[in-house]
Amino acid sequence: MKRPGLALPLCAAVLLAGAGAVAASPASAASGCRVTYAVSSEWPGGFGANVTIDNLGDPISSWTLAWSYSAGQQVTQAWNATVTQSGPRVTAANAGYNGSVGTGGSVSFGFNGSWSGSNPVPTAFTLNGTPCTGGVSGSPSPTPSASPSPSPSASPSPSPSASPTGKRLTMLGADVSTLQRAADLGAKYYDASGAQRDPLDILKGIGVNYVRLRIWNNPASGYNNKAKVLQYARTVKAKGLKLLVDFHYSDTWADPGKQYKPAAWASHGIGQLQTDVYNYTYDVCSSLKAQGTTPDSVQIGNEINVGMLWNDGKVVDNDFTNLSLLLKAGYNATKACNSGTQVIIHTADADSDANARWFYDGIRAKGVPWDITGLSYYCYWHGTMSNMASVVADMKSRYGKDVILAETAYPYTTANADGTANVISSSEPCSGYQATPAGQAANFTAVQNTARDAGAIGVFYWEPTWYAVPGNGWDPADINGSGDGWDNQAIFDRNGRLNPNVRWAP
C-alpha cells in the first residue's frame, strides 16, 4: 500500500537510507557527478530503491555521500550505514555498494528503507568532499505495491523501528545452541561486507543483546550438556551479551509433541521428579553463577503445551497438579540460586488464545509463579501476525507479566544445502513473504514490530547461525551422520555469509 504524500519526500529517504559505502577513503570526484535514484517498491512503512552516482572524475574504491536539506526538517531513519547529522547536513558512510567504479564511471547500490518525520527534500549532495553539481533525477514514487516484502533484487529490508506508542523490545535474542558445535568444527562466519568475524560479534552488531542456549541432561553427542553450556556461557558473557538457559529436562528435543524424560530419570515418579528438577536446575544455575556467568533468565521446560517429563508431568483431564509441582520446583531452584534470574514458562501457543488461556489459567490456579510468559511464533505453523498480536496482548493483560516470543524464524531460500530435507521448503510459506533474503528479513521485521506493538518485551530468532556444516546434525544420537533441516532458515547462507537485510531493533 502506498503511503499518501510521499512523492517528493521519498527521494530524501532513498538517499539517506542507502547513501554511503564501505569505509571512506581519500578520493575525489568531478563536481559534475550526478545522483540518480529509482524507488522500485513500496509497502506500509518502507520501500525498496536503487541509487546510482555517475560521471565520476576520478576512480574511487570507497566513498561517503553527504546531503543537505532545508533547516528545520527532520532526517530519515537509516541503517547499514554510519549516519551523522550536523544541522541541515547528513553524512552516510560504511554501506555496501556494487557496480563499476572508475574515471567517468559509476557507483550503484540497492537497498530498502523506511521514513519518519517530515521526510526532507535534499537540496545538495557532496561525494567525498566534492559537491555534485550534475543534479538529481529519478523516480521517487513507483507503482504502489501491496507486498509487505521488497523485490528480491533490493538489498537490506526495512529496519525495525521503535513503536510510536513508545513500546520497546529489551530482549533482542538469538538461540544459537548449535553454534558451539559449529565453532568446534571450524565453521566460518562472514559479515555483510564479506569479512570473516566471530559470529557473536556479527549478531551483536546487528542488534542482538541476548543469547538463548538449550541444555539437555545427557545428550549422546555431548552437545549441549551442562559442561558444554558452562563453556559456551563464558564466551557469551565475555561478549557482553545476556544469557537465557532453556531447560528441556530431556536428553533430546522437547516440544509440544514429545517431552521425553532423561534416561537417568526414566523410572522416577512425580515425587522424585520434583527433586530431580530442583536439584538439576539449582546445580546448573549455581555452576554458572560460580564461574561468573549467572543466567539472566531461564526457561523451566521448552514448549510445554501439555506438560513436561511425560507421562508423570503431562496434563491429563485438565489436571495441572503434577505439572505445577514440577514448575514450582524449577522456579524455587532458580530463585534459590539467584533471586534476580527471571523465570520463563514457555509454550508454543501463539496460535490460539484459547489454548494459551487454558494452559496459563491452569498453572495459575495451582499457584505456579513465573516472571515472563514465553510463546513460540512461526507464521507457517501459528497463523497470522494479527492473531499472534491478540494472544500476546491478552497474555500480558490477563496475567500481568511480561511476554516474549521465545522462538521465531523464516526461510531465505527454498534450496537445500545438505542431504536432510528442509523443514520448510515452500517458496512462500506465509502469504506476502517470499523465501528470499529480502522476504526473510521482511518477515522478521514484521514479527518484531507486531510483537512490540502488542506489548511484548522480547523476540528471539531460533538458530540463526545453524547453516549446514557437516557434523553438526540435528540428531544428538548421530550428530555426525544427520543433517540440518533448518539451514534455509539461518540468517547466514550456505557459505556462512550474513543476510545483510536482517536486523534486531528495540
Short mmCIF file of C-alpha atoms in Angstrom, two decimals:
data_model
loop_
_atom_site.label_atom_id
_atom_site.label_comp_id
_atom_site.label_asym_id
_atom_site.label_seq_id
_atom_site.Cartn_x
_atom_site.Cartn_y
_atom_site.Cartn_z
CA MET A 1 0.00 0.00 0.00
CA LYS A 2 1.37 3.37 -0.95
CA ARG A 3 1.51 5.97 1.78
CA PRO A 4 -0.02 9.25 0.71
CA GLY A 5 2.12 12.29 0.17
CA LEU A 6 5.44 10.52 -0.43
CA ALA A 7 6.19 11.59 -3.99
CA LEU A 8 8.75 14.27 -3.08
CA PRO A 9 9.89 13.18 0.40
CA LEU A 10 10.89 9.72 -0.76
CA CYS A 11 13.91 10.99 -2.64
CA ALA A 12 15.34 12.13 0.67
CA ALA A 13 14.54 8.84 2.30
CA VAL A 14 16.20 6.98 -0.54
CA LEU A 15 19.37 9.00 -0.46
CA LEU A 16 19.84 8.88 3.29
CA ALA A 17 18.95 5.26 3.94
CA GLY A 18 21.18 3.95 1.21
CA ALA A 19 23.84 6.59 0.76
CA GLY A 20 27.34 5.61 1.73
CA ALA A 21 29.90 2.92 1.21
CA VAL A 22 32.43 0.75 2.85
CA ALA A 23 34.86 2.74 4.97
CA ALA A 24 35.53 6.05 3.30
CA SER A 25 39.00 6.69 1.94
CA PRO A 26 40.53 9.76 0.33
CA ALA A 27 39.22 10.15 -3.20
CA SER A 28 37.87 12.84 -5.38
CA ALA A 29 35.16 13.19 -7.95
CA ALA A 30 34.44 15.77 -10.55
CA SER A 31 31.99 18.41 -9.48
CA GLY A 32 29.69 17.20 -12.23
CA CYS A 33 28.82 13.89 -10.54
CA ARG A 34 25.15 13.01 -10.80
CA VAL A 35 22.76 11.16 -8.48
CA THR A 36 20.02 9.01 -9.98
CA TYR A 37 17.55 7.01 -7.93
CA ALA A 38 14.57 4.79 -8.61
CA VAL A 39 12.16 3.55 -5.96
CA SER A 40 11.20 0.05 -7.01
CA SER A 41 8.51 -0.85 -4.47
CA GLU A 42 6.60 0.49 -1.51
CA TRP A 43 4.73 -1.17 1.34
CA PRO A 44 3.46 0.14 4.67
CA GLY A 45 6.43 1.70 6.43
CA GLY A 46 9.12 1.06 3.85
CA PHE A 47 10.36 0.93 0.29
CA GLY A 48 12.99 -0.63 -1.97
CA ALA A 49 15.24 1.52 -4.13
CA ASN A 50 18.27 1.64 -6.41
CA VAL A 51 20.73 4.54 -6.49
CA THR A 52 23.49 5.33 -8.98
CA ILE A 53 26.15 8.01 -8.66
CA ASP A 54 27.88 8.54 -12.01
CA ASN A 55 30.04 10.93 -14.01
CA LEU A 56 32.88 10.41 -11.55
CA GLY A 57 36.01 12.40 -12.32
CA ASP A 58 38.50 10.03 -10.67
CA PRO A 59 38.49 6.32 -9.85
CA ILE A 60 37.28 5.66 -6.29
CA SER A 61 37.12 2.45 -4.30
CA SER A 62 35.07 3.79 -1.43
CA TRP A 63 33.02 6.85 -0.80
CA THR A 64 30.92 8.93 1.52
CA LEU A 65 27.84 10.76 0.34
CA ALA A 66 26.56 13.78 2.26
CA TRP A 67 23.39 15.68 1.58
CA SER A 68 21.89 18.89 2.84
CA TYR A 69 18.31 19.94 3.31
CA SER A 70 16.37 22.97 4.44
CA ALA A 71 16.89 23.91 8.08
CA GLY A 72 14.23 22.68 10.48
CA GLN A 73 13.36 19.45 8.66
CA GLN A 74 13.77 16.02 10.23
CA VAL A 75 16.07 13.37 8.83
CA THR A 76 15.01 9.89 7.84
CA GLN A 77 15.96 6.84 9.87
CA ALA A 78 18.87 4.94 8.31
CA TRP A 79 20.69 1.65 8.79
CA ASN A 80 23.51 -0.34 7.18
CA ALA A 81 25.38 2.95 7.24
CA THR A 82 27.07 5.19 9.76
CA VAL A 83 24.91 8.31 9.74
CA THR A 84 25.81 11.62 11.33
CA GLN A 85 23.89 14.88 11.31
CA SER A 86 25.05 18.43 11.80
CA GLY A 87 22.31 20.97 11.36
CA PRO A 88 20.81 20.61 7.90
CA ARG A 89 23.58 18.27 6.72
CA VAL A 90 23.58 14.47 6.86
CA THR A 91 26.53 12.19 6.09
CA ALA A 92 26.17 8.47 5.43
CA ALA A 93 29.12 6.07 5.15
CA ASN A 94 30.03 2.40 5.52
CA ALA A 95 27.17 0.94 3.49
CA GLY A 96 27.78 -1.72 0.86
CA TYR A 97 27.72 -0.99 -2.85
CA ASN A 98 28.30 -2.70 -6.17
CA GLY A 99 28.99 -1.79 -9.77
CA SER A 100 31.97 -0.42 -11.68
CA VAL A 101 34.00 2.45 -10.28
CA GLY A 102 36.47 4.40 -12.41
CA THR A 103 37.10 7.59 -14.32
CA GLY A 104 33.76 8.66 -15.68
CA GLY A 105 32.26 5.52 -14.07
CA SER A 106 29.55 4.98 -11.51
CA VAL A 107 28.67 3.50 -8.15
CA SER A 108 25.35 1.64 -7.91
CA PHE A 109 23.59 0.03 -4.99
CA GLY A 110 20.20 -1.27 -3.98
CA PHE A 111 18.67 -1.11 -0.52
CA ASN A 112 15.44 -0.89 1.44
CA GLY A 113 14.49 1.97 3.72
CA SER A 114 11.84 3.48 5.93
CA TRP A 115 10.89 7.04 6.68
CA SER A 116 9.97 9.20 9.61
CA GLY A 117 9.45 12.86 10.44
CA SER A 118 8.87 15.27 7.63
CA ASN A 119 10.97 13.38 5.07
CA PRO A 120 13.15 16.29 3.94
CA VAL A 121 13.79 17.01 0.30
CA PRO A 122 17.56 17.18 -0.30
CA THR A 123 18.97 20.44 -1.56
CA ALA A 124 22.63 19.50 -2.28
CA PHE A 125 24.94 16.47 -2.46
CA THR A 126 28.65 16.05 -1.78
CA LEU A 127 30.69 13.00 -2.79
CA ASN A 128 33.95 12.50 -0.88
CA GLY A 129 34.03 16.19 -0.09
CA THR A 130 33.31 17.40 -3.64
CA PRO A 131 29.89 18.91 -4.42
CA CYS A 132 27.87 17.07 -7.09
CA THR A 133 26.59 19.71 -9.46
CA GLY A 134 25.22 17.32 -12.06
CA GLY A 135 21.85 17.27 -10.36
CA VAL A 136 19.46 14.61 -9.11
CA SER A 137 17.00 12.72 -11.24
CA GLY A 138 14.87 9.65 -10.94
CA SER A 139 11.53 8.25 -9.91
CA PRO A 140 10.70 8.89 -6.27
CA SER A 141 7.30 7.21 -6.34
CA PRO A 142 6.74 3.86 -8.08
CA THR A 143 3.60 1.98 -8.86
CA PRO A 144 2.18 1.09 -5.44
CA SER A 145 2.80 -2.47 -4.30
CA ALA A 146 0.75 -4.32 -1.70
CA SER A 147 3.58 -6.72 -0.96
CA PRO A 148 5.00 -6.44 2.56
CA SER A 149 8.40 -7.56 1.29
CA PRO A 150 10.73 -5.89 -1.18
CA SER A 151 11.66 -7.17 -4.57
CA PRO A 152 14.35 -9.86 -4.49
CA SER A 153 16.87 -7.53 -6.11
CA ALA A 154 16.72 -4.97 -3.33
CA SER A 155 19.29 -5.10 -0.54
CA PRO A 156 18.60 -4.74 3.20
CA SER A 157 14.99 -4.84 4.35
CA PRO A 158 13.23 -2.22 6.42
CA SER A 159 14.90 -1.85 9.77
CA PRO A 160 12.55 -2.40 12.70
CA SER A 161 11.86 0.89 14.39
CA ALA A 162 10.56 1.87 17.78
CA SER A 163 6.80 1.84 18.14
CA PRO A 164 5.10 5.23 18.00
CA THR A 165 3.43 4.20 21.30
CA GLY A 166 6.83 4.20 22.99
CA LYS A 167 6.89 0.42 23.49
CA ARG A 168 10.29 -1.27 23.23
CA LEU A 169 11.83 -4.68 22.85
CA THR A 170 14.51 -5.09 25.52
CA MET A 171 15.25 -8.79 24.95
CA LEU A 172 16.67 -8.91 21.40
CA GLY A 173 17.54 -12.55 21.26
CA ALA A 174 19.09 -15.33 19.23
CA ASP A 175 19.05 -19.03 20.09
CA VAL A 176 22.50 -20.18 18.98
CA SER A 177 22.51 -23.60 20.62
CA THR A 178 24.24 -25.28 17.64
CA LEU A 179 26.88 -22.56 17.28
CA GLN A 180 29.31 -24.09 19.76
CA ARG A 181 29.43 -27.31 17.75
CA ALA A 182 29.81 -25.33 14.51
CA ALA A 183 32.74 -23.42 16.01
CA ASP A 184 34.34 -26.64 17.21
CA LEU A 185 34.10 -27.96 13.65
CA GLY A 186 35.80 -24.85 12.27
CA ALA A 187 32.77 -23.22 10.66
CA LYS A 188 33.43 -19.72 9.42
CA TYR A 189 31.09 -16.75 9.53
CA TYR A 190 31.23 -13.58 7.45
CA ASP A 191 29.52 -10.25 7.91
CA ALA A 192 27.64 -8.41 5.18
CA SER A 193 30.83 -6.96 3.75
CA GLY A 194 32.41 -10.42 3.44
CA ALA A 195 34.81 -10.04 6.37
CA GLN A 196 35.29 -13.16 8.48
CA ARG A 197 34.36 -12.42 12.08
CA ASP A 198 33.20 -14.07 15.28
CA PRO A 199 29.50 -14.87 14.74
CA LEU A 200 28.51 -13.46 18.14
CA ASP A 201 30.19 -10.18 17.22
CA ILE A 202 28.27 -10.17 13.94
CA LEU A 203 24.98 -10.79 15.73
CA LYS A 204 25.72 -8.16 18.35
CA GLY A 205 26.48 -5.68 15.57
CA ILE A 206 23.00 -6.12 14.09
CA GLY A 207 21.18 -5.66 17.36
CA VAL A 208 21.31 -8.90 19.37
CA ASN A 209 21.75 -8.41 23.12
CA TYR A 210 20.53 -11.77 24.45
CA VAL A 211 21.63 -15.35 23.72
CA ARG A 212 19.48 -18.40 24.37
CA LEU A 213 21.15 -21.77 24.94
CA ARG A 214 19.24 -25.02 25.34
CA ILE A 215 20.50 -27.59 27.80
CA TRP A 216 19.92 -31.33 27.59
CA ASN A 217 20.68 -33.55 30.57
CA ASN A 218 22.84 -36.20 28.93
CA PRO A 219 22.74 -35.99 25.12
CA ALA A 220 24.64 -38.73 23.31
CA SER A 221 26.78 -36.20 21.42
CA GLY A 222 27.60 -34.10 24.47
CA TYR A 223 26.03 -31.05 22.81
CA ASN A 224 24.55 -29.31 24.79
CA ASN A 225 25.10 -30.86 28.21
CA LYS A 226 25.98 -28.97 31.38
CA ALA A 227 29.72 -28.88 30.61
CA LYS A 228 29.15 -27.51 27.10
CA VAL A 229 26.71 -24.86 28.32
CA LEU A 230 29.10 -23.76 31.05
CA GLN A 231 31.87 -23.48 28.50
CA TYR A 232 29.88 -21.50 25.96
CA ALA A 233 28.27 -19.30 28.61
CA ARG A 234 31.74 -17.86 29.26
CA THR A 235 32.01 -16.96 25.56
CA VAL A 236 28.55 -15.37 25.57
CA LYS A 237 29.10 -13.30 28.68
CA ALA A 238 32.57 -12.21 27.53
CA LYS A 239 30.83 -10.57 24.55
CA GLY A 240 28.65 -8.52 26.90
CA LEU A 241 25.53 -10.48 25.97
CA LYS A 242 22.80 -11.63 28.36
CA LEU A 243 22.07 -15.32 28.81
CA LEU A 244 18.83 -17.32 28.73
CA VAL A 245 19.19 -21.02 29.62
CA ASP A 246 16.46 -23.20 28.10
CA PHE A 247 15.98 -26.32 30.24
CA HIS A 248 14.44 -29.14 28.20
CA TYR A 249 14.67 -31.66 31.07
CA SER A 250 15.42 -34.32 28.49
CA ASP A 251 18.37 -35.93 26.73
CA THR A 252 16.95 -34.82 23.38
CA TRP A 253 14.40 -32.49 21.80
CA ALA A 254 11.39 -31.47 23.88
CA ASP A 255 8.47 -29.75 22.14
CA PRO A 256 4.64 -29.92 22.11
CA GLY A 257 4.70 -33.40 20.57
CA LYS A 258 7.36 -35.02 22.78
CA GLN A 259 8.61 -34.50 26.29
CA TYR A 260 10.83 -37.49 26.99
CA LYS A 261 12.30 -37.94 30.45
CA PRO A 262 16.09 -38.08 30.65
CA ALA A 263 17.23 -41.71 30.78
CA ALA A 264 18.54 -41.21 34.31
CA TRP A 265 15.06 -40.20 35.47
CA ALA A 266 13.06 -42.70 33.41
CA SER A 267 11.80 -44.76 36.35
CA HIS A 268 11.13 -41.83 38.66
CA GLY A 269 7.64 -40.91 39.80
CA ILE A 270 6.31 -37.43 40.42
CA GLY A 271 7.78 -37.17 43.92
CA GLN A 272 11.31 -37.96 42.80
CA LEU A 273 10.92 -35.89 39.65
CA GLN A 274 10.27 -32.78 41.74
CA THR A 275 13.58 -33.39 43.49
CA ASP A 276 15.27 -34.11 40.16
CA VAL A 277 14.06 -30.85 38.64
CA TYR A 278 15.02 -28.83 41.69
CA ASN A 279 18.48 -30.34 42.08
CA TYR A 280 19.35 -30.25 38.39
CA THR A 281 18.15 -26.67 37.91
CA TYR A 282 19.93 -25.48 41.03
CA ASP A 283 23.14 -27.29 40.08
CA VAL A 284 23.30 -25.83 36.59
CA CYS A 285 22.38 -22.32 37.73
CA SER A 286 24.84 -22.42 40.65
CA SER A 287 27.64 -23.73 38.45
CA LEU A 288 27.03 -20.88 36.01
CA LYS A 289 26.96 -18.40 38.86
CA ALA A 290 30.19 -19.74 40.34
CA GLN A 291 32.10 -19.06 37.13
CA GLY A 292 30.71 -15.54 36.83
CA THR A 293 28.09 -16.27 34.16
CA THR A 294 24.87 -16.19 36.16
CA PRO A 295 21.92 -16.68 33.81
CA ASP A 296 19.77 -13.60 33.36
CA SER A 297 16.77 -15.81 32.71
CA VAL A 298 15.84 -19.48 32.47
CA GLN A 299 13.04 -21.47 30.91
CA ILE A 300 11.51 -24.20 33.05
CA GLY A 301 10.70 -26.51 30.16
CA ASN A 302 10.53 -25.98 26.41
CA GLU A 303 7.19 -25.61 24.57
CA ILE A 304 5.33 -27.42 27.35
CA ASN A 305 1.84 -27.01 25.84
CA VAL A 306 0.51 -30.05 27.71
CA GLY A 307 3.24 -30.54 30.27
CA MET A 308 6.76 -31.94 30.53
CA LEU A 309 8.53 -35.08 31.75
CA TRP A 310 5.79 -37.27 30.37
CA ASN A 311 3.80 -39.11 31.42
CA ASP A 312 4.06 -38.02 35.05
CA GLY A 313 4.14 -34.31 34.23
CA LYS A 314 1.60 -34.44 31.40
CA VAL A 315 -1.69 -32.59 31.80
CA VAL A 316 -4.46 -35.18 31.54
CA ASP A 317 -8.19 -34.43 32.00
CA ASN A 318 -7.37 -30.78 32.75
CA ASP A 319 -5.42 -31.78 35.86
CA PHE A 320 -2.41 -29.49 36.25
CA THR A 321 -1.38 -30.86 39.65
CA ASN A 322 1.75 -32.77 38.65
CA LEU A 323 2.94 -30.18 36.17
CA SER A 324 2.51 -27.45 38.74
CA LEU A 325 4.71 -29.35 41.21
CA LEU A 326 7.50 -29.60 38.62
CA LEU A 327 7.23 -25.95 37.61
CA LYS A 328 7.33 -24.82 41.23
CA ALA A 329 10.43 -26.96 41.78
CA GLY A 330 12.19 -25.30 38.85
CA TYR A 331 11.12 -21.82 39.91
CA ASN A 332 12.20 -22.30 43.51
CA ALA A 333 15.57 -23.74 42.50
CA THR A 334 16.24 -20.79 40.20
CA LYS A 335 15.39 -18.20 42.84
CA ALA A 336 17.43 -20.08 45.48
CA CYS A 337 20.39 -19.86 43.11
CA ASN A 338 19.87 -16.21 42.17
CA SER A 339 16.80 -14.19 43.03
CA GLY A 340 17.34 -11.83 40.12
CA THR A 341 17.20 -14.53 37.43
CA GLN A 342 13.85 -14.33 35.65
CA VAL A 343 11.83 -17.49 35.16
CA ILE A 344 10.08 -18.01 31.83
CA ILE A 345 7.33 -20.55 31.23
CA HIS A 346 7.23 -21.31 27.54
CA THR A 347 4.53 -22.75 25.32
CA ALA A 348 4.02 -22.74 21.55
CA ASP A 349 0.56 -21.25 21.98
CA ALA A 350 0.90 -18.03 19.99
CA ASP A 351 -1.61 -19.52 17.54
CA SER A 352 -4.52 -19.82 19.98
CA ASP A 353 -5.63 -17.54 22.77
CA ALA A 354 -8.00 -20.25 23.98
CA ASN A 355 -5.17 -22.77 24.29
CA ALA A 356 -2.89 -20.23 25.92
CA ARG A 357 -5.55 -19.29 28.45
CA TRP A 358 -6.24 -22.95 29.18
CA PHE A 359 -2.58 -23.56 29.97
CA TYR A 360 -1.66 -20.43 31.90
CA ASP A 361 -5.01 -20.33 33.72
CA GLY A 362 -4.36 -23.94 34.68
CA ILE A 363 -0.94 -23.36 36.22
CA ARG A 364 -2.02 -20.09 37.83
CA ALA A 365 -4.90 -21.86 39.55
CA LYS A 366 -2.33 -24.20 41.10
CA GLY A 367 -0.26 -21.33 42.41
CA VAL A 368 2.64 -21.61 39.97
CA PRO A 369 4.79 -18.46 40.00
CA TRP A 370 6.63 -17.17 36.92
CA ASP A 371 8.10 -13.91 35.70
CA ILE A 372 7.78 -13.93 31.90
CA THR A 373 5.34 -15.66 29.58
CA GLY A 374 7.14 -17.19 26.59
CA LEU A 375 5.45 -18.10 23.30
CA SER A 376 6.72 -19.60 20.05
CA TYR A 377 5.58 -17.98 16.81
CA TYR A 378 6.34 -19.32 13.34
CA CYS A 379 3.82 -17.89 10.89
CA TYR A 380 3.78 -21.07 8.76
CA TRP A 381 2.61 -23.04 11.83
CA HIS A 382 0.94 -20.45 14.04
CA GLY A 383 -1.06 -18.33 11.62
CA THR A 384 -1.45 -14.63 11.10
CA MET A 385 0.51 -11.94 12.85
CA SER A 386 -2.69 -10.18 13.83
CA ASN A 387 -3.79 -13.29 15.69
CA MET A 388 -0.37 -13.54 17.36
CA ALA A 389 -0.71 -9.93 18.44
CA SER A 390 -4.06 -10.68 20.06
CA VAL A 391 -2.58 -13.58 22.01
CA VAL A 392 0.43 -11.52 23.14
CA ALA A 393 -1.76 -8.62 24.25
CA ASP A 394 -4.15 -10.90 26.11
CA MET A 395 -1.36 -12.80 27.86
CA LYS A 396 0.17 -9.55 29.08
CA SER A 397 -3.13 -8.15 30.27
CA ARG A 398 -4.56 -11.34 31.75
CA TYR A 399 -1.56 -12.36 33.86
CA GLY A 400 0.16 -9.03 34.41
CA LYS A 401 3.52 -10.42 33.29
CA ASP A 402 5.92 -9.53 30.53
CA VAL A 403 5.66 -11.55 27.31
CA ILE A 404 8.33 -12.63 24.83
CA LEU A 405 8.38 -14.58 21.61
CA ALA A 406 10.95 -17.17 22.64
CA GLU A 407 11.21 -18.53 19.10
CA THR A 408 10.60 -17.37 15.54
CA ALA A 409 12.29 -17.86 12.14
CA TYR A 410 11.72 -17.69 8.38
CA PRO A 411 13.46 -19.19 5.31
CA TYR A 412 15.63 -17.15 2.97
CA THR A 413 15.67 -19.79 0.20
CA THR A 414 13.96 -22.96 -0.97
CA ALA A 415 17.33 -24.56 -1.72
CA ASN A 416 18.61 -27.37 0.47
CA ALA A 417 22.28 -27.27 1.44
CA ASP A 418 22.70 -30.85 2.64
CA GLY A 419 21.19 -34.34 2.45
CA THR A 420 18.49 -33.65 5.03
CA ALA A 421 15.28 -32.16 3.69
CA ASN A 422 14.39 -28.67 4.86
CA VAL A 423 11.63 -28.47 7.46
CA ILE A 424 10.05 -25.65 5.44
CA SER A 425 10.51 -25.75 1.67
CA SER A 426 7.70 -23.62 0.21
CA SER A 427 8.59 -20.63 -1.95
CA GLU A 428 6.10 -18.51 0.01
CA PRO A 429 5.50 -20.20 3.38
CA CYS A 430 3.43 -17.26 4.62
CA SER A 431 1.37 -15.01 2.41
CA GLY A 432 3.26 -11.96 1.20
CA TYR A 433 6.72 -13.16 2.24
CA GLN A 434 8.82 -14.96 -0.33
CA ALA A 435 11.51 -17.42 0.75
CA THR A 436 14.24 -14.96 -0.27
CA PRO A 437 16.78 -12.98 1.75
CA ALA A 438 14.57 -9.91 1.48
CA GLY A 439 11.48 -11.91 2.38
CA GLN A 440 13.19 -13.47 5.39
CA ALA A 441 14.18 -10.07 6.71
CA ALA A 442 10.81 -8.50 5.99
CA ASN A 443 9.06 -11.29 7.89
CA PHE A 444 11.37 -10.95 10.90
CA THR A 445 10.89 -7.19 10.87
CA ALA A 446 7.12 -7.62 10.80
CA VAL A 447 7.22 -10.15 13.64
CA GLN A 448 9.27 -7.77 15.78
CA ASN A 449 7.05 -4.81 15.01
CA THR A 450 3.86 -6.78 15.64
CA ALA A 451 5.08 -8.27 18.90
CA ARG A 452 6.39 -4.93 20.13
CA ASP A 453 3.19 -3.09 19.36
CA ALA A 454 1.17 -5.81 21.10
CA GLY A 455 3.21 -5.26 24.27
CA ALA A 456 5.92 -7.93 24.10
CA ILE A 457 9.35 -7.08 25.52
CA GLY A 458 11.41 -9.58 23.53
CA VAL A 459 11.79 -11.61 20.34
CA PHE A 460 14.25 -14.47 19.87
CA TYR A 461 15.24 -15.81 16.45
CA TRP A 462 15.67 -19.57 16.62
CA GLU A 463 19.03 -20.88 15.36
CA PRO A 464 20.07 -18.01 13.05
CA THR A 465 23.62 -19.42 12.87
CA TRP A 466 22.72 -23.03 12.02
CA TYR A 467 23.77 -23.18 8.39
CA ALA A 468 24.67 -26.62 7.01
CA VAL A 469 28.04 -27.71 8.42
CA PRO A 470 28.91 -31.43 8.07
CA GLY A 471 28.96 -32.99 11.51
CA ASN A 472 26.52 -30.50 13.06
CA GLY A 473 23.39 -32.54 12.53
CA TRP A 474 20.05 -32.34 14.28
CA ASP A 475 20.18 -35.76 15.95
CA PRO A 476 22.24 -35.84 19.19
CA ALA A 477 22.45 -39.62 18.84
CA ASP A 478 24.00 -39.24 15.36
CA ILE A 479 25.31 -35.70 15.21
CA ASN A 480 27.96 -36.58 12.61
CA GLY A 481 25.66 -38.54 10.31
CA SER A 482 22.47 -36.49 10.48
CA GLY A 483 21.92 -33.24 8.59
CA ASP A 484 20.39 -29.86 9.22
CA GLY A 485 16.78 -29.31 8.24
CA TRP A 486 16.99 -25.67 9.30
CA ASP A 487 19.81 -24.47 7.04
CA ASN A 488 17.47 -22.42 4.85
CA GLN A 489 16.14 -20.57 7.90
CA ALA A 490 19.53 -19.48 9.20
CA ILE A 491 20.42 -15.85 8.55
CA PHE A 492 23.82 -16.99 7.24
CA ASP A 493 23.89 -18.64 3.82
CA ARG A 494 25.47 -21.98 2.96
CA ASN A 495 28.87 -20.26 2.80
CA GLY A 496 28.44 -18.64 6.20
CA ARG A 497 27.74 -15.12 4.92
CA LEU A 498 25.23 -12.93 6.71
CA ASN A 499 21.95 -11.90 5.14
CA PRO A 500 22.59 -8.13 5.24
CA ASN A 501 18.87 -7.47 5.38
CA VAL A 502 18.28 -8.81 8.90
CA ARG A 503 18.20 -6.54 11.94
CA TRP A 504 17.06 -6.69 15.55
CA ALA A 505 15.83 -3.38 16.96
CA PRO A 506 14.23 -2.18 20.18
#
